[in-house]
Short mmCIF file of C-alpha atoms and ligand atoms in Angstrom, two decimals:
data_model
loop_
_atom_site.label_atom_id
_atom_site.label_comp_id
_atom_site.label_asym_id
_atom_site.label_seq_id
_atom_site.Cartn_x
_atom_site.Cartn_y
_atom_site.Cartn_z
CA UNK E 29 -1.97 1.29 28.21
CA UNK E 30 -0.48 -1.39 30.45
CA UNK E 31 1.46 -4.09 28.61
CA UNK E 32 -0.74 -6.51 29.80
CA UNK E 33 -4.01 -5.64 28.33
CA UNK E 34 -2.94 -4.94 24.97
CA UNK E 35 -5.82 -5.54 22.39
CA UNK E 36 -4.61 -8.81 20.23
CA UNK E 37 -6.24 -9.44 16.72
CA UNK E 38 -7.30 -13.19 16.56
CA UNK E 39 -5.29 -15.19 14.23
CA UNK E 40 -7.24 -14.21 11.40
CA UNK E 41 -7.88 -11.09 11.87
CA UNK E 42 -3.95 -10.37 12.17
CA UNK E 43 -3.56 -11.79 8.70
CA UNK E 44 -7.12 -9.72 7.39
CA UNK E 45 -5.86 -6.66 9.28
CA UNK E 46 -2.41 -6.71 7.78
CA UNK E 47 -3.40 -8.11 4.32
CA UNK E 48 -6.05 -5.11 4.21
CA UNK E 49 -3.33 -2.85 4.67
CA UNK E 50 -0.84 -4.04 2.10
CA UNK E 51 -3.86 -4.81 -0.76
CA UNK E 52 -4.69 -1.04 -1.66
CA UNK E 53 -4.64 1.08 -4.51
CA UNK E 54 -0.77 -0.33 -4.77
CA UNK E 55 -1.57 -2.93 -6.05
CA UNK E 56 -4.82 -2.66 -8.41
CA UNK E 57 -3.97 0.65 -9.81
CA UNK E 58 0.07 1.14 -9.87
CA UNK E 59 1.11 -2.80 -9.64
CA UNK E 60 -0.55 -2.97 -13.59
CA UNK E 61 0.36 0.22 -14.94
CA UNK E 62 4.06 -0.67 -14.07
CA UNK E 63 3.73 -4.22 -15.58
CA UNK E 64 2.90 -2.89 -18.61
CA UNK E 65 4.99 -0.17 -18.87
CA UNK E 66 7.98 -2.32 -18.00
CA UNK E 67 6.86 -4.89 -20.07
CA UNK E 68 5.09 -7.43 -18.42
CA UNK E 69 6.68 -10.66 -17.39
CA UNK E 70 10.34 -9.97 -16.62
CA UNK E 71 9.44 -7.10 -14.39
CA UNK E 72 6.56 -9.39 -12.47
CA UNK E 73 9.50 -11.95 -11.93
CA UNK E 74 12.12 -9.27 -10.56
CA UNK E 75 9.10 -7.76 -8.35
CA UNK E 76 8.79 -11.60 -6.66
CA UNK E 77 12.49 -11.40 -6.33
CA UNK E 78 11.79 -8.28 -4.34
CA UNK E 79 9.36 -9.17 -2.10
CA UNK E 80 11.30 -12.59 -1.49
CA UNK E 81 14.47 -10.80 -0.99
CA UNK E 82 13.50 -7.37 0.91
CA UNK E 83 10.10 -7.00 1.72
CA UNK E 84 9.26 -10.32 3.58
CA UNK E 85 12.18 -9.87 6.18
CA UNK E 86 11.57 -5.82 6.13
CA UNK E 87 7.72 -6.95 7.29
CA UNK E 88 8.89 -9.53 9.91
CA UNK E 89 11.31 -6.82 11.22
CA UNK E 90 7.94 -4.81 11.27
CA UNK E 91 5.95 -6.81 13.24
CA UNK E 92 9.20 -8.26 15.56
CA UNK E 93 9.57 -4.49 16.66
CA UNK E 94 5.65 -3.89 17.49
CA UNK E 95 4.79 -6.85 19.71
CA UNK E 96 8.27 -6.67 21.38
CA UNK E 97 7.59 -3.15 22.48
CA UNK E 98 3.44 -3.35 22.28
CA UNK E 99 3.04 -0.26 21.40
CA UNK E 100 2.73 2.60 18.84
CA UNK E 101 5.33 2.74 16.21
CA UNK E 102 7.18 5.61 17.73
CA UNK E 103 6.86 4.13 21.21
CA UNK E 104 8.12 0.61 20.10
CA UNK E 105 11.33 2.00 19.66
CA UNK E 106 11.62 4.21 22.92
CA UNK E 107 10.67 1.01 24.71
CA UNK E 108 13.41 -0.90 22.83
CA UNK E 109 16.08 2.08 22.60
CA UNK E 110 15.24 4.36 25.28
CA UNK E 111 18.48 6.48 24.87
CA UNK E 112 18.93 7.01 21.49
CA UNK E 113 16.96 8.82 19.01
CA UNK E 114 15.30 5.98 16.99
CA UNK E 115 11.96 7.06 18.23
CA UNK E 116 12.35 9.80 15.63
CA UNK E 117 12.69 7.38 13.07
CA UNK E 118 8.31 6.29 14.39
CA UNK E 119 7.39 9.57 14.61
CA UNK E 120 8.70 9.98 11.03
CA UNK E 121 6.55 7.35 10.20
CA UNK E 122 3.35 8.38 12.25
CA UNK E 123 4.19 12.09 9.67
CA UNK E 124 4.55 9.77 6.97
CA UNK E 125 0.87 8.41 7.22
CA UNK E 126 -0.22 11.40 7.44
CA UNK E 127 1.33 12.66 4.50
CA UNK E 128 0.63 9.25 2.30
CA UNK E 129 -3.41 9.59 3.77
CA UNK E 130 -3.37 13.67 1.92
CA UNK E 131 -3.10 11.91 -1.15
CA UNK E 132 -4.41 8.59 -1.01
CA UNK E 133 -7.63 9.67 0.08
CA UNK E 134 -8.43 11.44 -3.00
CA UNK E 135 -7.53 8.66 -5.14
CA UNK E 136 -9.53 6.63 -2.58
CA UNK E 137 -12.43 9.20 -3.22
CA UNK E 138 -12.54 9.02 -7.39
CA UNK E 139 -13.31 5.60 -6.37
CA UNK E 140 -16.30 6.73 -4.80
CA UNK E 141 -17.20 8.98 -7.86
CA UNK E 142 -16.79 5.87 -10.46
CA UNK E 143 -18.92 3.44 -8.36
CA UNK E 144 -21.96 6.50 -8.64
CA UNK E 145 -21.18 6.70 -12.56
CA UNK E 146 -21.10 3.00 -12.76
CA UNK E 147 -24.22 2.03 -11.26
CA UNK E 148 -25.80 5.13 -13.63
CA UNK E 149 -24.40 3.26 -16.37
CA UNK E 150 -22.74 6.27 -17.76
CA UNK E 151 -19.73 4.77 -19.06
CA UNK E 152 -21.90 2.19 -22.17
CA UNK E 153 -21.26 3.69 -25.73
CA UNK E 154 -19.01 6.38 -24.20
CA UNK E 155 -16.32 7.42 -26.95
CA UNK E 156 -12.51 6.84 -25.05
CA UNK E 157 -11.70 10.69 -26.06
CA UNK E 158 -14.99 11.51 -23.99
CA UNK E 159 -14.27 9.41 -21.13
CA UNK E 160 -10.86 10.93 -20.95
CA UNK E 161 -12.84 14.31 -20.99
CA UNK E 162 -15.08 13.20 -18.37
CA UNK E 163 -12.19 11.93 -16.09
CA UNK E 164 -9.93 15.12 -17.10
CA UNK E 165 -13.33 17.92 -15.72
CA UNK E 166 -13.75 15.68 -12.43
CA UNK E 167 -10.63 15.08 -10.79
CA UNK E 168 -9.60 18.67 -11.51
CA UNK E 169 -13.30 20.17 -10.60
CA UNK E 170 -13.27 21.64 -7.27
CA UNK E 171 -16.02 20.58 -5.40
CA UNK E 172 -16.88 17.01 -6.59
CA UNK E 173 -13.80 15.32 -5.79
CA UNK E 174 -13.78 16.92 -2.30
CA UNK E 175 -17.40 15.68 -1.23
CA UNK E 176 -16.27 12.39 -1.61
CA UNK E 177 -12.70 12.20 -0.34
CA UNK E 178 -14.50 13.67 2.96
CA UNK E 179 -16.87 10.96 2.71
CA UNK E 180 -13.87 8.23 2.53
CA UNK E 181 -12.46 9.56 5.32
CA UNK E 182 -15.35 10.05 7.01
CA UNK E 183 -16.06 5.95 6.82
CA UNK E 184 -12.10 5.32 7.64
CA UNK E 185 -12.64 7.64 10.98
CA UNK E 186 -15.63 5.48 11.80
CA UNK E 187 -14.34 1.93 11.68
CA UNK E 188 -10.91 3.36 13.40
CA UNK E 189 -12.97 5.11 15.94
CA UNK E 190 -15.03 1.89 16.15
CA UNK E 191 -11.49 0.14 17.78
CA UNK E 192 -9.37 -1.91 16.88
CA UNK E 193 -10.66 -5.40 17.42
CA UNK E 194 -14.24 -4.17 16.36
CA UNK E 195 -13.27 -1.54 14.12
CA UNK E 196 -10.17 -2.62 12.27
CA UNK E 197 -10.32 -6.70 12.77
CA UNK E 198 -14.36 -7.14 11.84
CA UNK E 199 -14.22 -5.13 9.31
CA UNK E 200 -11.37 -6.16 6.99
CA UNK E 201 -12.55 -9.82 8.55
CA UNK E 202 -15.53 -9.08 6.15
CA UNK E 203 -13.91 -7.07 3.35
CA UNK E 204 -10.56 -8.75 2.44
CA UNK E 205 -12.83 -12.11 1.64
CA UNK E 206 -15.38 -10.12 -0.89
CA UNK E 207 -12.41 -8.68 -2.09
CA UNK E 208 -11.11 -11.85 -3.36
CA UNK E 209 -14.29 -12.86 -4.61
CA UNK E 210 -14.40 -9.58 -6.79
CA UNK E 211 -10.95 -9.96 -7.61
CA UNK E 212 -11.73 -13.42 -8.71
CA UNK E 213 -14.64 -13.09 -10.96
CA UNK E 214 -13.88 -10.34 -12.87
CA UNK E 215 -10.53 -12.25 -13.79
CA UNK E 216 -12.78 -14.60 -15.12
CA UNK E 217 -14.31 -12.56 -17.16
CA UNK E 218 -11.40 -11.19 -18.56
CA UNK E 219 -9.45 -14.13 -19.73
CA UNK E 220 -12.92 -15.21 -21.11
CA UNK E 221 -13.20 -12.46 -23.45
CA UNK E 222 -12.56 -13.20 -27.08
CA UNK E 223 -8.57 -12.86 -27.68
CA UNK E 224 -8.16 -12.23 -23.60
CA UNK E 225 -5.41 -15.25 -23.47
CA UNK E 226 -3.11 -12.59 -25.43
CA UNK E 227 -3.03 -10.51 -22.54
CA UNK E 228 -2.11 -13.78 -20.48
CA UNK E 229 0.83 -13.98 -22.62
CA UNK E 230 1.99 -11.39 -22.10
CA UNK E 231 2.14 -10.89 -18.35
CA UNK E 232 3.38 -14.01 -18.28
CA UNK E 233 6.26 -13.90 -21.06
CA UNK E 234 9.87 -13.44 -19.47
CA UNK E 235 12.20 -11.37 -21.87
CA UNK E 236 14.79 -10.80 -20.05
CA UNK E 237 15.98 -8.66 -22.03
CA UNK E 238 13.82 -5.77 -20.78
CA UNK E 239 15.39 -5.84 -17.29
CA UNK E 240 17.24 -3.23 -16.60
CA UNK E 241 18.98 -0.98 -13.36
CA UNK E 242 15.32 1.12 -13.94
CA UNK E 243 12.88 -1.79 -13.83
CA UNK E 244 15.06 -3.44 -10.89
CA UNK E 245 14.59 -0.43 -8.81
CA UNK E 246 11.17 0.43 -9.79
CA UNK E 247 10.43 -3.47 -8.97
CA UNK E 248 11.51 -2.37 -5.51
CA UNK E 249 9.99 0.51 -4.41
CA UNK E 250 6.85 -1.14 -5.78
CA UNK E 251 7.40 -3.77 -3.25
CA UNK E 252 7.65 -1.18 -0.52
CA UNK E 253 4.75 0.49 -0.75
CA UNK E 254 2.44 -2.19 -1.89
CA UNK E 255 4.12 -4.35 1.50
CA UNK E 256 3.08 -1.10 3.47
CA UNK E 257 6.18 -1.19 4.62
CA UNK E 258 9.35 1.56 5.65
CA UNK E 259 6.67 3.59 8.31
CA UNK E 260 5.33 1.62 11.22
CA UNK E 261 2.05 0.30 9.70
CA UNK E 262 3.36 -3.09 10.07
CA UNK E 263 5.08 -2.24 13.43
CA UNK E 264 1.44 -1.10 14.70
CA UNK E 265 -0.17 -3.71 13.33
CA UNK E 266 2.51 -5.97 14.94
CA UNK E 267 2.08 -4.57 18.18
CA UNK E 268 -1.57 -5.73 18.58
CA UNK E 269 -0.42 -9.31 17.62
CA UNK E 270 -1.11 -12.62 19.55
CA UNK E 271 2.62 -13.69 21.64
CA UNK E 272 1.58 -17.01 20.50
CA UNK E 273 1.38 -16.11 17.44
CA UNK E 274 3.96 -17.28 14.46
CA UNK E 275 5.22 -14.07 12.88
CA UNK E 276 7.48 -14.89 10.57
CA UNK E 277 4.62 -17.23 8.99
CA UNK E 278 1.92 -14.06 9.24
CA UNK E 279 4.34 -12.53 7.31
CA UNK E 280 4.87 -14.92 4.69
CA UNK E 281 0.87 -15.40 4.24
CA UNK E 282 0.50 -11.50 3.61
CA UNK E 283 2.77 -11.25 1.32
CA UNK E 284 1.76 -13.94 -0.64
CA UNK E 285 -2.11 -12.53 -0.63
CA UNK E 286 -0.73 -9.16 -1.24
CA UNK E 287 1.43 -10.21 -4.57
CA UNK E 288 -1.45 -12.61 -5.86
CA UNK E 289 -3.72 -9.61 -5.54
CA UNK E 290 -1.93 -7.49 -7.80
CA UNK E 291 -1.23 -10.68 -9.96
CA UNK E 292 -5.08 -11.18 -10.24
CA UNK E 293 -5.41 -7.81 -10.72
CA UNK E 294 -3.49 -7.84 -13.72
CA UNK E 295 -5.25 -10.93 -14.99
CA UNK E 296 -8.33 -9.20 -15.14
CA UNK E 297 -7.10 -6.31 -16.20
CA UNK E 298 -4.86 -7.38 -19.41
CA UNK E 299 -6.53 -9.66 -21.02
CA UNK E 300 -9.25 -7.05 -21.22
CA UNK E 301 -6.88 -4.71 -22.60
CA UNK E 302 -5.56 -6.89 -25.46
CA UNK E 303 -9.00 -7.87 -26.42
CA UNK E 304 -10.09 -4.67 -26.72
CA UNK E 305 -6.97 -3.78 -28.05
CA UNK E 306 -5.97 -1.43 -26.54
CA UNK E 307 -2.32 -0.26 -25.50
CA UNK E 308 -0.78 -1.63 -22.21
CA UNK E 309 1.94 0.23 -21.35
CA UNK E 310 -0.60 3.29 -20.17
CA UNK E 311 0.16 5.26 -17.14
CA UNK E 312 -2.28 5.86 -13.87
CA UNK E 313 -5.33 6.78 -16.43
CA UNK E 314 -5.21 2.90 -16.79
CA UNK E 315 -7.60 2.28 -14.57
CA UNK E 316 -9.79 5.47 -14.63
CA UNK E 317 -9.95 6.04 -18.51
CA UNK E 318 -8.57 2.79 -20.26
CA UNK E 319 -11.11 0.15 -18.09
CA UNK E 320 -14.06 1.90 -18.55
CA UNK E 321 -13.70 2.11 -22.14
CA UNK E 322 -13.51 -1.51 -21.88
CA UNK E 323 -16.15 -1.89 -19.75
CA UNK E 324 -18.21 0.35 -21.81
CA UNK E 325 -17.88 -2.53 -24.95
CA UNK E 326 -18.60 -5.60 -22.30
CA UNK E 327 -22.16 -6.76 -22.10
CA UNK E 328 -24.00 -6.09 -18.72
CA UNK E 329 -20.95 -3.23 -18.48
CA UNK E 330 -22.84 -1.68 -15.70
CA UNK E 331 -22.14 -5.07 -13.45
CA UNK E 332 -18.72 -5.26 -14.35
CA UNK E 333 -17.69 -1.91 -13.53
CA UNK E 334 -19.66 -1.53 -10.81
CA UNK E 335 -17.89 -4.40 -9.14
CA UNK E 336 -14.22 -3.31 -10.45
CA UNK E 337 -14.85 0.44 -7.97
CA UNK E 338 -16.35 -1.50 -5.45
CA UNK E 339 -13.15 -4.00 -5.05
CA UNK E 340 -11.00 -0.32 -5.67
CA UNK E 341 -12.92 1.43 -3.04
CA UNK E 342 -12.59 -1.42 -0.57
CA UNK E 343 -9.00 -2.23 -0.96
CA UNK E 344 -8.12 1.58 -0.36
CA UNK E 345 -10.23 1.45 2.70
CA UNK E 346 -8.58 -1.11 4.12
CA UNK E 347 -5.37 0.72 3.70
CA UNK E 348 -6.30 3.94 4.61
CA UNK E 349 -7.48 2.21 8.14
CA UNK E 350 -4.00 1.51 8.34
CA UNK E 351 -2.55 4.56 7.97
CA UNK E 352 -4.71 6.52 10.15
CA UNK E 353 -4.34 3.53 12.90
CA UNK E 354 -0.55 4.88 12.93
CA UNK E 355 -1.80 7.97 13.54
CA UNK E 356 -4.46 7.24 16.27
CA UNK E 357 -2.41 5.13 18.00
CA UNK E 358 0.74 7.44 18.33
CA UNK E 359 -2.06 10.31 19.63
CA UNK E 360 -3.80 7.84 22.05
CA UNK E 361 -0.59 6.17 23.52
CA UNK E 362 2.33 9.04 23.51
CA UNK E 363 0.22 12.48 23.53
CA UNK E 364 -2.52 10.73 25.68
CA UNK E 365 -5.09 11.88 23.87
CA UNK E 366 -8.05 9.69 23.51
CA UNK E 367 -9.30 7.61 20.55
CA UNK E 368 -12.00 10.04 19.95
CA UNK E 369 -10.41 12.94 19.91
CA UNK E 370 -7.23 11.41 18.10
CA UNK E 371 -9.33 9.86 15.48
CA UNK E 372 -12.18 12.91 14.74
CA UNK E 373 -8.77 15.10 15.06
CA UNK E 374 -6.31 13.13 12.74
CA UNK E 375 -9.64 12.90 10.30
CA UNK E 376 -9.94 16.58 10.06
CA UNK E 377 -5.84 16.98 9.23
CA UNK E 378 -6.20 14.48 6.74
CA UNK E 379 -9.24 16.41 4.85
CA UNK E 380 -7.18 19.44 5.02
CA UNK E 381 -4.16 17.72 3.32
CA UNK E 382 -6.76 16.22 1.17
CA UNK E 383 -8.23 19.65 -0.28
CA UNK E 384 -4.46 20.87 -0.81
CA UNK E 385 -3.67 17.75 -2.81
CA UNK E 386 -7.23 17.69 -4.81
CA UNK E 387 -7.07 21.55 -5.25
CA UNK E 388 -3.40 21.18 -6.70
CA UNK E 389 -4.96 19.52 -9.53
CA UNK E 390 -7.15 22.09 -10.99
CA UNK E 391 -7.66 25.52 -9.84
CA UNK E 392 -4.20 25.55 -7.72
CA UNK E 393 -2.11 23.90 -10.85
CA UNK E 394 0.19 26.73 -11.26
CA UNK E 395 1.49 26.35 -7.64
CA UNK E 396 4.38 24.05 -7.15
CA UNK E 397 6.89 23.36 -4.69
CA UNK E 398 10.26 21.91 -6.39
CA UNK E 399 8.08 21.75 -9.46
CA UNK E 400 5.57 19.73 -8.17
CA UNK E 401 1.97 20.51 -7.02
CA UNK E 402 0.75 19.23 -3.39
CA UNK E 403 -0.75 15.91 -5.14
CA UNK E 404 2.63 14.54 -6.59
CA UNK E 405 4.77 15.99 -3.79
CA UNK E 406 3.27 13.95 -1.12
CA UNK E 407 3.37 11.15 -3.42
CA UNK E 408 6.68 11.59 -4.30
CA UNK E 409 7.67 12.96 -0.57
CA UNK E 410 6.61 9.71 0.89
CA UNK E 411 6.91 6.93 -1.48
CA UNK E 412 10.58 8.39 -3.01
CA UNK E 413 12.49 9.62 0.62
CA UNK E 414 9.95 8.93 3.61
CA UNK E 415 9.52 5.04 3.51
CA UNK E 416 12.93 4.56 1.99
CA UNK E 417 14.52 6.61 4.38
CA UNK E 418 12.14 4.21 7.45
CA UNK E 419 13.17 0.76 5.91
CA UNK E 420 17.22 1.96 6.31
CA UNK E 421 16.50 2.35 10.05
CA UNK E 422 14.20 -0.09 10.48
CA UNK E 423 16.29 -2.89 8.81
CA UNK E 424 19.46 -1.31 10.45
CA UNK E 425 17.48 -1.04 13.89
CA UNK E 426 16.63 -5.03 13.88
CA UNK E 427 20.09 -6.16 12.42
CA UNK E 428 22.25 -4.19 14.43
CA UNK E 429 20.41 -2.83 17.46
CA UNK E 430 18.45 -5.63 19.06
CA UNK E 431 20.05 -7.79 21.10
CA UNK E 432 19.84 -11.20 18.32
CA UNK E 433 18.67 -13.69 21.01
CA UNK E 434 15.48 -10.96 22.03
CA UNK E 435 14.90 -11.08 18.01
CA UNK E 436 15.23 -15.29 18.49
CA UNK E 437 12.59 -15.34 21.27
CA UNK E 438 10.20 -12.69 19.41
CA UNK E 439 9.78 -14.85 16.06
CA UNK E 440 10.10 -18.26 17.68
CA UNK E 441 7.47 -17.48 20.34
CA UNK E 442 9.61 -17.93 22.91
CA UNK E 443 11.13 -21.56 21.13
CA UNK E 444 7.64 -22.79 20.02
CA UNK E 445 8.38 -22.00 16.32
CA UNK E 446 11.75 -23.19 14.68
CA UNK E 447 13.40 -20.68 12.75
CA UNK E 448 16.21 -22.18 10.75
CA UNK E 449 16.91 -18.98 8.45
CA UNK E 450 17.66 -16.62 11.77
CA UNK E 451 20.86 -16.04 10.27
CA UNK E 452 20.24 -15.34 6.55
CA UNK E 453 16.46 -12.86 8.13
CA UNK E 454 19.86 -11.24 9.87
CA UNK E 455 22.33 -10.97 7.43
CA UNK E 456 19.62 -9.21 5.01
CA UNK E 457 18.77 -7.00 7.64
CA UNK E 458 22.45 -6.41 8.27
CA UNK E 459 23.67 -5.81 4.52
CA UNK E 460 21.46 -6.43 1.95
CA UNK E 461 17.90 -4.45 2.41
CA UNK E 462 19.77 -1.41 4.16
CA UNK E 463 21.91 -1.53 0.64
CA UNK E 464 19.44 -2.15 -1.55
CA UNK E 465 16.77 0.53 -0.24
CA UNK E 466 19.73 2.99 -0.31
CA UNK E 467 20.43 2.39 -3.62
CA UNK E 468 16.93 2.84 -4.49
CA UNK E 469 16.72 6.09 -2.96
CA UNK E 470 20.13 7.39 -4.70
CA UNK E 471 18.43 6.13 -7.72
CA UNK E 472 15.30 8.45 -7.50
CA UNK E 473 17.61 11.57 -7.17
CA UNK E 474 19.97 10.22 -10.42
CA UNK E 475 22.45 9.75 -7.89
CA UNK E 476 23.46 5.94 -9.76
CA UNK E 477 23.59 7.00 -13.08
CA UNK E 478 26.29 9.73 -11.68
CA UNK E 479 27.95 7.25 -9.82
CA UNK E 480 28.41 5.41 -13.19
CA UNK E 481 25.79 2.43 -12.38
N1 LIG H 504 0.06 -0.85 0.69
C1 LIG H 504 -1.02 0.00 0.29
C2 LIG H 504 -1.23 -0.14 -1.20
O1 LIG H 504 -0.68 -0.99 -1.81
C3 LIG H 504 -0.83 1.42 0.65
C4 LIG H 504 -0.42 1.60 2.05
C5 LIG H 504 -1.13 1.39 3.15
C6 LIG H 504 0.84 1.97 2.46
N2 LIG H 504 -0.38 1.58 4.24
C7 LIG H 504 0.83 1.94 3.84
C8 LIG H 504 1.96 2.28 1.79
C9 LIG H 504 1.96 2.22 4.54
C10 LIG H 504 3.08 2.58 2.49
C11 LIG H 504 3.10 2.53 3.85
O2 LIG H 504 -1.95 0.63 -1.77
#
């Protein structure tokens, strides 16, 4: 596509697009879990630090690369580099996706499966042992889960086929404002409940005696992935921006949506918890086993979980969009294939991946690679060396590789903006995130504790 014509998202529909990406299943079903295993307010205060620190000048490094180059994320950097071999480090990313999608999209899926059981009302005088049951015989049954992880990614094929101004930008236009809404009343509901300020208190208690090198590092890669950042979703995204518009400020706006997401999210989810008392530091069955029991004791519990898998099923949509626009656009603009093909194509890879992963759960448990079946090894695959391994380069690419007064031009709009912290956005992209991401990936192999950390 000629540089020219480049699709842009509107304003808003930048922020929507790029806000739908980053609000997923990061940050209403593993944000929580990690809160309360970590215990609650010191780790929300080292997780700000985070995003402050890393992922806010990771995401403008994101978007600085895409609508320099306009183009795909593995083309962005052949534009930009055209004799080294950074491009690998987009095509990683564009494998990535496709790897984060054969996993995501059965999460996205059980979504799917809990909105049907909702609106049946089958979760009201359920005992918890039989809703663990009930969760334990569906996600490792071997049919169910498939029908509707094809479905999911049947409706994420549809709106990226659709485009991306009238695929991508209408739709999270419309979604990412329900969203809120959802988010919003059922935290209300929560903190209503009788004893629900207890679970206020504690998500918002600091003892800072409970941070630690593990929390710190967890707190990061948290960050990562719920930022969407380390594999050219935000470089994409970036690409179809407005030149006029202010990046570094889209930036800051996602992130701050994306953290107060996962801070509502816990507000509606631990209060809930204590009043039901029930307790929080629970793994990933949090949301699948733990909130339906709670629903099941709320009045009108049919409502209230209904709407809690509607906003999960949404905010996964909006992500998986993402990923598979990675994908689509890498197809489209380097292989020349078109949307179509790329998108129906891409769609069918991702079942496939999809079955593996779902499968690995029940009838193919006993096969493992490294010890791990296909679900947790492309979770662990991506979110331990994949995007760790992307926000080295991609950090390193910005501080070191591009020409500073290019990056000056890119996030000041060509001097309309001012931006005053040029230096310190390069110094962390210099030193500090390449360091800090490294140390989080030595950290997931026990590399630190060997070095003596
Ligand atoms: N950020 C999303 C979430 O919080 C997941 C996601 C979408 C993602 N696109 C990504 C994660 C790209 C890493 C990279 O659920």
């Amino acid at each position: 596509m000629a540089k020219k014509d480049r699709i842009n998202f509107s304003k808003i529909g930048a922020i929507a697009a790029a806000t739908g990406s980053a609000v997923g299943l990061g940050n209403i079903w593993r944000f929580p879990y990690l809160l309360g295993e970590s215990g609650g307010g010191a780790f929300l205060l080292v997780y700000i630090l985070c995003v402050i620190f890393l992922g806010l000048p990771v995401m403008i490094s994101e978007f600085s690369i895409g609508r320099m180059a306009q183009a795909n994320a593995a083309g962005s950097f052949r534009t930009l580099a055209p004799k080294g071999k950074w491009w690998l480090v987009g095509l990683m990313g564009v494998i990535c996706s496709f790897i984060i999608l054969g996993f995501y999209v059965v999460v996205s899926g059980w979504t799917l499966e809990y909105i049907a059981q909702s609106i049946g009302n089958k979760f009201s005088h359920v005992s918890p042992a039989q809703l663990n049951q009930s969760f334990t015989n569906f996600s490792t049954d071997t049919f169910r889960p498939i029908g509707w992880m094809i479905l999911f990614t049947a409706f994420t094929c549809a709106i990226v086929l659709a485009g991306v101004k009238d695929g991508i930008e209408k739709s999270t236009k419309f979604m990412m404002p329900l969203l809120f809404l959802i988010i919003i009343i059922l935290g209300i509901r929560s903190i209503t409940l009788p004893n629900g300020t207890e679970g206020l208190k504690f998500l918002f208690k600091t003892d800072f005696g409970k941070i630690n090198s593990e929390v710190v590092l967890s707190a990061m890669g948290q960050a990562f992935f719920s930022l969407s950042l380390g594999m050219g979703c935000m470089i994409t995204y970036g690409s179809y921006m407005n030149k006029h518009n202010n990046l570094s400020s889209t930036a800051l706006q996602v992130t701050i949506l994306d953290t107060l997401v996962a801070i509502l999210a816990s507000i509606a989810i631990f209060p809930a918890v204590f009043s039901f008392g029930i307790d929080p530091a629970q793994g990933p069955e949090l949301v699948f086993i733990t909130l339906p029991h709670i629903f099941s004791q709320m009045q009108g519990s049919a409502i209230w979980s209904t709407l809690f898998f509607i906003l999960l099923a949404l905010a996964s949509l909006t992500s998986t969009i993402s990923l598979l626009e990675v994908i689509v656009a890498y197809m489209n603009e380097e292989l020349h294939i078109s949307r179509a093909k790329a998108a129906i194509g891409s769609s069918v890879g991702v079942i496939i991946l999809g079955v593996m992963a779902s499968f690995s759960l029940g009838i193919w448990k006993e096969f493992t690679i490294f010890g791990l079946g296909f679900f947790d090894l492309f979770d662990a695959l991506t979110s331990k060396v994949l995007m760790p391994v992307g926000g080295i380069f991609i950090s390193l690419f910005v501080g070191w590789k591009i020409d500073k007064q290019k990056i000056y031009k890119e996030l000041s709009s060509n001097g309309k903006y001012k931006i005053p912290f040029l230096n310190v956005f390069l110094l962390i992209t210099r030193y500090l995130a390449p360091l800090a991401i490294l140390l989080i990936l030595l950290n997931q192999f026990g590399l630190t504790k060997w070095l003596g950390f």
